Tab-separated table of C-alpha atoms in Angstrom:
chain	number	residue	atom	x	y	z
A	60	UNK	CA	-72.132	169.783	-10.505
A	61	UNK	CA	-68.593	170.175	-9.395
A	62	UNK	CA	-66.314	167.279	-9.022
A	63	UNK	CA	-62.862	167.297	-7.579
A	64	UNK	CA	-60.415	164.429	-8.881
A	65	UNK	CA	-57.278	163.450	-6.980
A	66	UNK	CA	-55.016	160.655	-8.298
A	67	UNK	CA	-52.387	158.195	-7.127
A	68	UNK	CA	-50.957	159.664	-3.682
A	69	UNK	CA	-48.847	156.597	-2.978
A	70	UNK	CA	-48.214	157.388	0.794
A	71	UNK	CA	-45.538	155.185	2.175
A	72	UNK	CA	-43.598	153.848	5.212
A	73	UNK	CA	-40.021	153.020	5.262
A	74	UNK	CA	-39.701	151.261	8.568
A	75	UNK	CA	-41.486	148.079	8.262
A	76	UNK	CA	-41.282	145.064	10.618
A	77	UNK	CA	-39.015	142.255	8.660
A	78	UNK	CA	-41.671	139.667	9.011
A	79	UNK	CA	-44.072	142.046	6.802
A	80	UNK	CA	-41.645	141.814	3.895
A	81	UNK	CA	-42.129	138.106	3.240
A	82	UNK	CA	-44.225	138.882	0.382
A	83	UNK	CA	-44.288	141.033	-2.744
A	84	UNK	CA	-43.781	143.853	-0.490
A	85	UNK	CA	-40.074	143.092	-0.236
A	86	UNK	CA	-39.714	143.777	-3.938
A	87	UNK	CA	-41.866	146.927	-3.613
A	88	UNK	CA	-39.644	148.185	-0.854
A	89	UNK	CA	-36.374	147.764	-2.632
A	90	UNK	CA	-37.921	149.764	-5.305
A	91	UNK	CA	-39.364	152.545	-2.652
A	92	UNK	CA	-35.736	152.722	-1.050
A	93	UNK	CA	-33.889	153.201	-4.177
A	94	UNK	CA	-36.167	155.160	-6.580
A	95	UNK	CA	-39.902	155.982	-5.486
A	96	UNK	CA	-39.143	157.902	-2.093
A	97	UNK	CA	-36.940	160.237	-3.963
A	98	UNK	CA	-39.544	161.184	-6.491
A	99	UNK	CA	-42.643	161.718	-4.084
A	100	UNK	CA	-43.009	164.802	-2.069
A	101	UNK	CA	-45.904	164.201	0.558
A	102	UNK	CA	-45.322	167.412	2.182
A	103	UNK	CA	-47.142	168.856	-0.799
A	104	UNK	CA	-50.428	167.147	0.062
A	105	UNK	CA	-51.959	169.187	2.594
A	106	UNK	CA	-51.262	172.110	0.559
A	107	UNK	CA	-52.960	170.534	-2.341
A	108	UNK	CA	-55.915	169.522	-0.225
A	109	UNK	CA	-56.389	173.181	0.986
A	110	UNK	CA	-56.720	174.357	-2.482
A	111	UNK	CA	-58.958	171.492	-3.334
A	112	UNK	CA	-61.160	172.313	-0.377
A	113	UNK	CA	-61.484	176.091	-1.453
A	114	UNK	CA	-63.108	174.985	-4.729
A	115	UNK	CA	-66.222	173.836	-2.865
A	116	UNK	CA	-66.648	170.512	-4.736
A	117	UNK	CA	-69.946	168.573	-4.553
A	118	UNK	CA	-68.244	165.347	-4.652
A	119	UNK	CA	-64.350	164.316	-4.763
A	120	UNK	CA	-63.375	161.188	-6.765
A	121	UNK	CA	-60.116	159.234	-5.657
A	122	UNK	CA	-58.659	157.063	-8.182
A	123	UNK	CA	-56.879	154.867	-5.792
A	124	UNK	CA	-53.305	153.973	-4.996
A	125	UNK	CA	-53.344	155.983	-1.730
A	126	UNK	CA	-50.752	153.654	-0.450
A	127	UNK	CA	-47.703	152.088	-1.590
A	128	UNK	CA	-47.809	148.613	-0.084
A	129	UNK	CA	-51.242	148.495	1.728
A	130	UNK	CA	-49.884	149.133	5.275
A	131	UNK	CA	-51.928	150.244	8.203
A	132	UNK	CA	-49.636	153.329	8.843
A	133	UNK	CA	-49.949	154.306	5.195
A	134	UNK	CA	-53.848	154.430	5.337
A	135	UNK	CA	-53.591	156.126	8.622
A	136	UNK	CA	-51.391	158.826	7.234
A	137	UNK	CA	-54.160	159.506	4.542
A	138	UNK	CA	-56.657	159.763	7.483
A	139	UNK	CA	-54.549	162.217	9.162
A	140	UNK	CA	-54.046	164.161	6.162
A	141	UNK	CA	-57.864	164.351	5.629
A	142	UNK	CA	-58.225	165.483	9.254
A	143	UNK	CA	-61.332	163.869	10.540
A	144	UNK	CA	-64.826	164.350	9.403
A	145	UNK	CA	-67.338	167.058	9.506
A	146	UNK	CA	-70.732	166.760	11.209
A	147	UNK	CA	-72.521	166.477	7.773
A	148	UNK	CA	-70.558	163.465	6.648
A	149	UNK	CA	-68.087	165.456	4.719
A	150	UNK	CA	-64.412	165.165	5.086
A	151	UNK	CA	-62.939	167.974	6.692
A	152	UNK	CA	-59.847	168.467	4.344
A	153	UNK	CA	-61.997	168.306	1.284
A	154	UNK	CA	-65.281	169.998	2.205
A	155	UNK	CA	-67.156	167.362	0.483
A	156	UNK	CA	-68.091	163.748	0.419
A	157	UNK	CA	-65.326	161.558	-1.407
A	158	UNK	CA	-65.574	158.151	-3.200
A	159	UNK	CA	-62.343	156.206	-3.517
A	160	UNK	CA	-61.666	153.171	-5.736
A	161	UNK	CA	-58.853	151.014	-4.653
A	162	UNK	CA	-55.611	150.723	-6.600
A	163	UNK	CA	-53.257	147.682	-6.979
A	164	UNK	CA	-51.110	149.217	-4.386
A	165	UNK	CA	-53.955	149.362	-1.996
A	166	UNK	CA	-54.315	145.383	-2.088
A	167	UNK	CA	-50.707	144.911	-2.633
A	168	UNK	CA	-50.626	141.401	-0.615
A	169	UNK	CA	-52.999	138.607	-0.409
A	170	UNK	CA	-53.259	139.191	3.206
A	171	UNK	CA	-54.390	142.633	2.661
A	172	UNK	CA	-57.236	141.440	0.546
A	173	UNK	CA	-58.002	138.553	2.847
A	174	UNK	CA	-58.447	140.943	5.947
A	175	UNK	CA	-60.211	143.625	3.847
A	176	UNK	CA	-57.796	146.307	5.130
A	177	UNK	CA	-58.496	149.056	2.956
A	178	UNK	CA	-62.215	148.636	3.733
A	179	UNK	CA	-61.429	148.605	7.380
A	180	UNK	CA	-59.031	151.546	7.594
A	181	UNK	CA	-60.632	153.868	5.149
A	182	UNK	CA	-64.313	152.798	5.480
A	183	UNK	CA	-65.331	156.692	5.258
A	184	UNK	CA	-64.137	156.826	1.868
A	185	UNK	CA	-64.939	153.315	0.351
A	186	UNK	CA	-68.471	152.426	-1.029
A	187	UNK	CA	-69.938	149.254	0.578
A	188	UNK	CA	-70.204	147.368	-2.633
A	189	UNK	CA	-69.085	147.491	-6.208
A	190	UNK	CA	-70.019	148.520	-8.832
A	191	UNK	CA	-71.130	151.628	-6.732
A	192	UNK	CA	-73.762	153.361	-8.705
A	193	UNK	CA	-75.141	156.822	-7.887
A	194	UNK	CA	-77.199	159.455	-9.520
A	195	UNK	CA	-75.152	162.681	-9.679
A	196	UNK	CA	-77.860	165.391	-10.722
A	197	UNK	CA	-81.472	165.628	-10.882
A	198	UNK	CA	-81.721	165.565	-14.711
A	199	UNK	CA	-84.838	165.267	-16.622
A	200	UNK	CA	-86.210	164.306	-19.811
A	201	UNK	CA	-85.085	167.375	-21.464
A	202	UNK	CA	-81.556	167.715	-19.968
A	203	UNK	CA	-80.679	164.200	-19.085
A	204	UNK	CA	-78.727	162.964	-16.021
A	205	UNK	CA	-75.360	162.115	-14.734
A	206	UNK	CA	-74.441	158.790	-13.118
A	207	UNK	CA	-71.356	157.654	-11.254
A	208	UNK	CA	-70.209	154.060	-11.775
A	209	UNK	CA	-67.381	153.427	-9.581
A	210	UNK	CA	-65.443	149.942	-10.157
A	211	UNK	CA	-62.928	148.049	-8.050
A	212	UNK	CA	-60.293	146.387	-10.057
A	213	UNK	CA	-57.721	146.116	-7.329
A	214	UNK	CA	-56.641	142.496	-7.024
A	215	UNK	CA	-52.932	141.052	-5.526
A	216	UNK	CA	-50.626	139.507	-7.815
A	217	UNK	CA	-47.445	137.882	-6.955
A	218	UNK	CA	-45.441	140.035	-9.453
A	219	UNK	CA	-47.543	141.727	-12.021
A	220	UNK	CA	-49.942	144.962	-11.460
A	221	UNK	CA	-52.625	143.673	-13.473
A	222	UNK	CA	-56.106	144.491	-12.684
A	223	UNK	CA	-59.475	142.557	-12.771
A	224	UNK	CA	-63.075	143.447	-12.253
A	225	UNK	CA	-64.393	139.933	-12.042
A	226	UNK	CA	-67.435	138.274	-13.633
A	227	UNK	CA	-70.217	139.476	-11.105
A	228	UNK	CA	-69.052	143.032	-10.918
A	229	UNK	CA	-68.342	143.480	-14.668
A	230	UNK	CA	-71.970	142.225	-15.462
A	231	UNK	CA	-73.592	144.467	-12.837
A	232	UNK	CA	-71.740	147.396	-14.414
A	233	UNK	CA	-72.493	146.381	-18.024
A	234	UNK	CA	-76.103	146.252	-16.998
A	235	UNK	CA	-75.952	150.007	-16.027
A	236	UNK	CA	-73.998	150.792	-19.064
A	237	UNK	CA	-76.620	149.080	-21.485
A	238	UNK	CA	-79.499	150.822	-19.800
A	239	UNK	CA	-78.063	154.233	-20.062
A	240	UNK	CA	-80.055	156.117	-22.426
A	241	UNK	CA	-79.244	158.764	-25.208
A	242	UNK	CA	-78.798	162.308	-23.598
A	243	UNK	CA	-77.423	160.603	-20.313
A	244	UNK	CA	-74.126	160.765	-19.071
A	245	UNK	CA	-72.049	158.269	-17.265
A	246	UNK	CA	-69.008	159.014	-15.098
A	247	UNK	CA	-66.983	155.834	-14.550
A	248	UNK	CA	-64.256	155.863	-11.992
A	249	UNK	CA	-61.846	152.944	-11.931
A	250	UNK	CA	-58.139	152.870	-11.020
A	251	UNK	CA	-57.169	151.204	-14.547
A	252	UNK	CA	-57.868	152.922	-17.631
A	253	UNK	CA	-59.890	150.936	-20.385
A	254	UNK	CA	-57.904	152.780	-23.227
A	255	UNK	CA	-54.942	155.306	-23.277
A	256	UNK	CA	-54.214	157.895	-25.713
A	257	UNK	CA	-52.084	157.035	-28.772
A	258	UNK	CA	-48.426	156.954	-28.051
A	259	UNK	CA	-48.842	156.151	-24.360
A	260	UNK	CA	-47.297	152.548	-23.613
A	261	UNK	CA	-49.611	150.013	-22.277
A	262	UNK	CA	-48.830	146.308	-21.705
A	263	UNK	CA	-50.496	143.090	-20.543
A	264	UNK	CA	-48.713	143.062	-17.056
A	265	UNK	CA	-49.915	146.449	-16.239
A	266	UNK	CA	-53.617	146.615	-17.604
A	267	UNK	CA	-57.057	145.915	-16.660
A	268	UNK	CA	-58.146	142.425	-17.658
A	269	UNK	CA	-61.448	143.474	-18.895
A	270	UNK	CA	-60.186	146.579	-20.458
A	271	UNK	CA	-61.138	145.832	-24.015
A	272	UNK	CA	-64.745	144.527	-23.344
A	273	UNK	CA	-65.268	147.369	-20.944
A	274	UNK	CA	-64.188	150.060	-23.679
A	275	UNK	CA	-66.349	148.734	-26.246
A	276	UNK	CA	-69.299	148.400	-23.994
A	277	UNK	CA	-68.929	152.271	-23.172
A	278	UNK	CA	-68.316	153.018	-27.092
A	279	UNK	CA	-71.441	151.255	-28.119
A	280	UNK	CA	-73.611	152.638	-25.315
A	281	UNK	CA	-76.014	155.599	-25.970
A	282	UNK	CA	-74.780	157.839	-23.247
A	283	UNK	CA	-71.998	160.439	-22.948
A	284	UNK	CA	-69.108	158.940	-21.052
A	285	UNK	CA	-66.358	160.389	-18.909
A	286	UNK	CA	-63.958	157.871	-17.753
A	287	UNK	CA	-61.949	158.924	-14.749
A	288	UNK	CA	-58.867	156.781	-13.751
A	289	UNK	CA	-55.455	156.826	-12.196
A	290	UNK	CA	-52.652	154.130	-12.470
A	291	UNK	CA	-50.636	155.806	-15.306
A	292	UNK	CA	-48.615	158.630	-13.636
A	293	UNK	CA	-49.446	161.182	-16.378
A	294	UNK	CA	-52.248	163.616	-16.213
A	295	UNK	CA	-54.509	164.098	-19.195
A	296	UNK	CA	-57.994	164.912	-20.548
A	297	UNK	CA	-58.900	163.862	-24.081
A	298	UNK	CA	-61.712	163.340	-26.207
A	299	UNK	CA	-62.191	160.224	-28.399
A	300	UNK	CA	-58.859	158.452	-27.423
A	301	UNK	CA	-57.362	156.206	-30.149
A	302	UNK	CA	-60.230	156.926	-32.577
A	303	UNK	CA	-63.284	156.199	-30.145
A	304	UNK	CA	-66.088	158.402	-30.720
A	305	UNK	CA	-66.751	161.957	-29.632
A	306	UNK	CA	-68.726	161.729	-26.394
A	307	UNK	CA	-66.191	159.292	-24.930
A	308	UNK	CA	-63.640	161.271	-22.822
A	309	UNK	CA	-60.879	159.960	-20.714
A	310	UNK	CA	-59.395	161.781	-17.580
A	311	UNK	CA	-56.352	160.575	-16.044
A	312	UNK	CA	-55.945	162.135	-12.397
A	313	UNK	CA	-52.301	161.685	-12.503
A	314	UNK	CA	-50.276	161.656	-9.228
A	315	UNK	CA	-50.295	164.874	-7.018
A	316	UNK	CA	-47.125	164.410	-5.311
A	317	UNK	CA	-45.096	162.785	-7.958
A	318	UNK	CA	-42.226	165.358	-9.009
A	319	UNK	CA	-40.586	165.296	-12.581
A	320	UNK	CA	-38.897	167.868	-14.893
A	321	UNK	CA	-42.295	168.786	-16.331
A	322	UNK	CA	-44.137	168.775	-12.864
A	323	UNK	CA	-41.364	170.058	-10.473
A	324	UNK	CA	-44.014	170.445	-7.537
A	325	UNK	CA	-45.971	167.602	-8.377
A	326	UNK	CA	-48.874	166.848	-10.801
A	327	UNK	CA	-51.682	168.576	-9.083
A	328	UNK	CA	-55.117	167.696	-9.236
A	329	UNK	CA	-58.379	168.248	-11.243
A	330	UNK	CA	-61.543	170.239	-10.980
A	331	UNK	CA	-64.489	169.023	-13.141
A	332	UNK	CA	-67.524	170.855	-13.886
A	333	UNK	CA	-70.269	168.744	-15.311
A	334	UNK	CA	-73.038	170.633	-17.296
A	335	UNK	CA	-76.668	170.563	-16.133
A	336	UNK	CA	-77.514	169.415	-19.677
A	337	UNK	CA	-75.403	166.547	-20.511
A	338	UNK	CA	-74.857	167.645	-23.948
A	339	UNK	CA	-73.138	170.893	-22.488
A	340	UNK	CA	-69.491	171.701	-22.118
A	341	UNK	CA	-67.516	169.539	-19.641
A	342	UNK	CA	-65.047	171.895	-18.221
A	343	UNK	CA	-61.933	170.368	-16.669
A	344	UNK	CA	-59.212	172.390	-14.967
A	345	UNK	CA	-55.828	171.003	-14.048
A	346	UNK	CA	-54.533	172.679	-10.755
A	347	UNK	CA	-50.804	172.537	-10.957
A	348	UNK	CA	-48.428	173.909	-8.538
A	349	UNK	CA	-45.655	175.736	-10.563
A	350	UNK	CA	-43.429	177.408	-7.812
A	351	UNK	CA	-42.897	177.668	-4.086
A	352	UNK	CA	-42.698	174.971	-1.483
A	353	UNK	CA	-44.890	173.325	1.096
A	354	UNK	CA	-43.663	175.539	3.962
A	355	UNK	CA	-43.857	178.747	2.514
A	356	UNK	CA	-46.785	178.244	0.100
A	357	UNK	CA	-47.087	177.139	-3.682
A	358	UNK	CA	-48.152	179.342	-6.630
A	359	UNK	CA	-50.698	177.576	-8.825
A	360	UNK	CA	-51.425	177.433	-12.453
A	361	UNK	CA	-54.899	176.570	-13.609
A	362	UNK	CA	-54.918	174.793	-17.079
A	363	UNK	CA	-58.423	174.654	-18.666
A	364	UNK	CA	-60.056	171.974	-20.916
A	365	UNK	CA	-63.196	171.896	-22.578
A	366	UNK	CA	-64.869	168.533	-23.796
A	367	UNK	CA	-61.366	166.998	-23.687
A	368	UNK	CA	-59.692	169.867	-25.961
A	369	UNK	CA	-57.334	172.226	-24.465
A	370	UNK	CA	-59.068	175.784	-24.086
């Protein structure tokens, strides 16, 4: 099964009615005007989506933070980029169905959560309830099966960017994790990581509240685990992060339109091939634009990992 994985897009609107700045959004817009808008090049997004579509994924996973401050115009910009829907329920710009988990910027204010803005604006992408659990392949006694667990950890905070699953969602997810059998595989999709590689800064104000408990539940379960997340704008695919067991792999989607010295054309996106037999090779290809521009076209480099190791 082939998955497309796209990370934190952070679409934004610079023109906002002053009344809507009477919240945490005021601080965010100062950062946007001074810093963030210079680092994100959203003209790259349609070109990236075109390449993603060409891969013919079975399902696209979106790790959240598609917006910057949960404005209707930001969500509308994503709908426009995705270009409507196909007759078979797929998204036209992706060529596949997609599952989106919200990020902290997608529930940036308490009102955005109260009116369920992302649920209303992006209903075609958002599961109706969380945890969202679905079988990804047929599997069988001999080969095992892959199951997706999508988690919603996005909550508004007055200052912090901390995430929280909540008691009921965590308990429901824990039940699925504990019932997984040896030979099965779990693909966990959450905006926040439950662990980061050694050397990557991580702090209480920026983390998932249940990160430690979730990490040890996954560490102790019988299944193979592929944990897919965003939030930290640095793409990676590693096995056994911070000494955790083999068979526990962590894939950070990164931020497709974020430019830096290392990624002058943005951080690209991932293609993940799940093996039919769960104990086979998980092949993750990082598609990174290395030259060109959105108007003329991009030259791409496909960087390949197998089971969390660079191939």
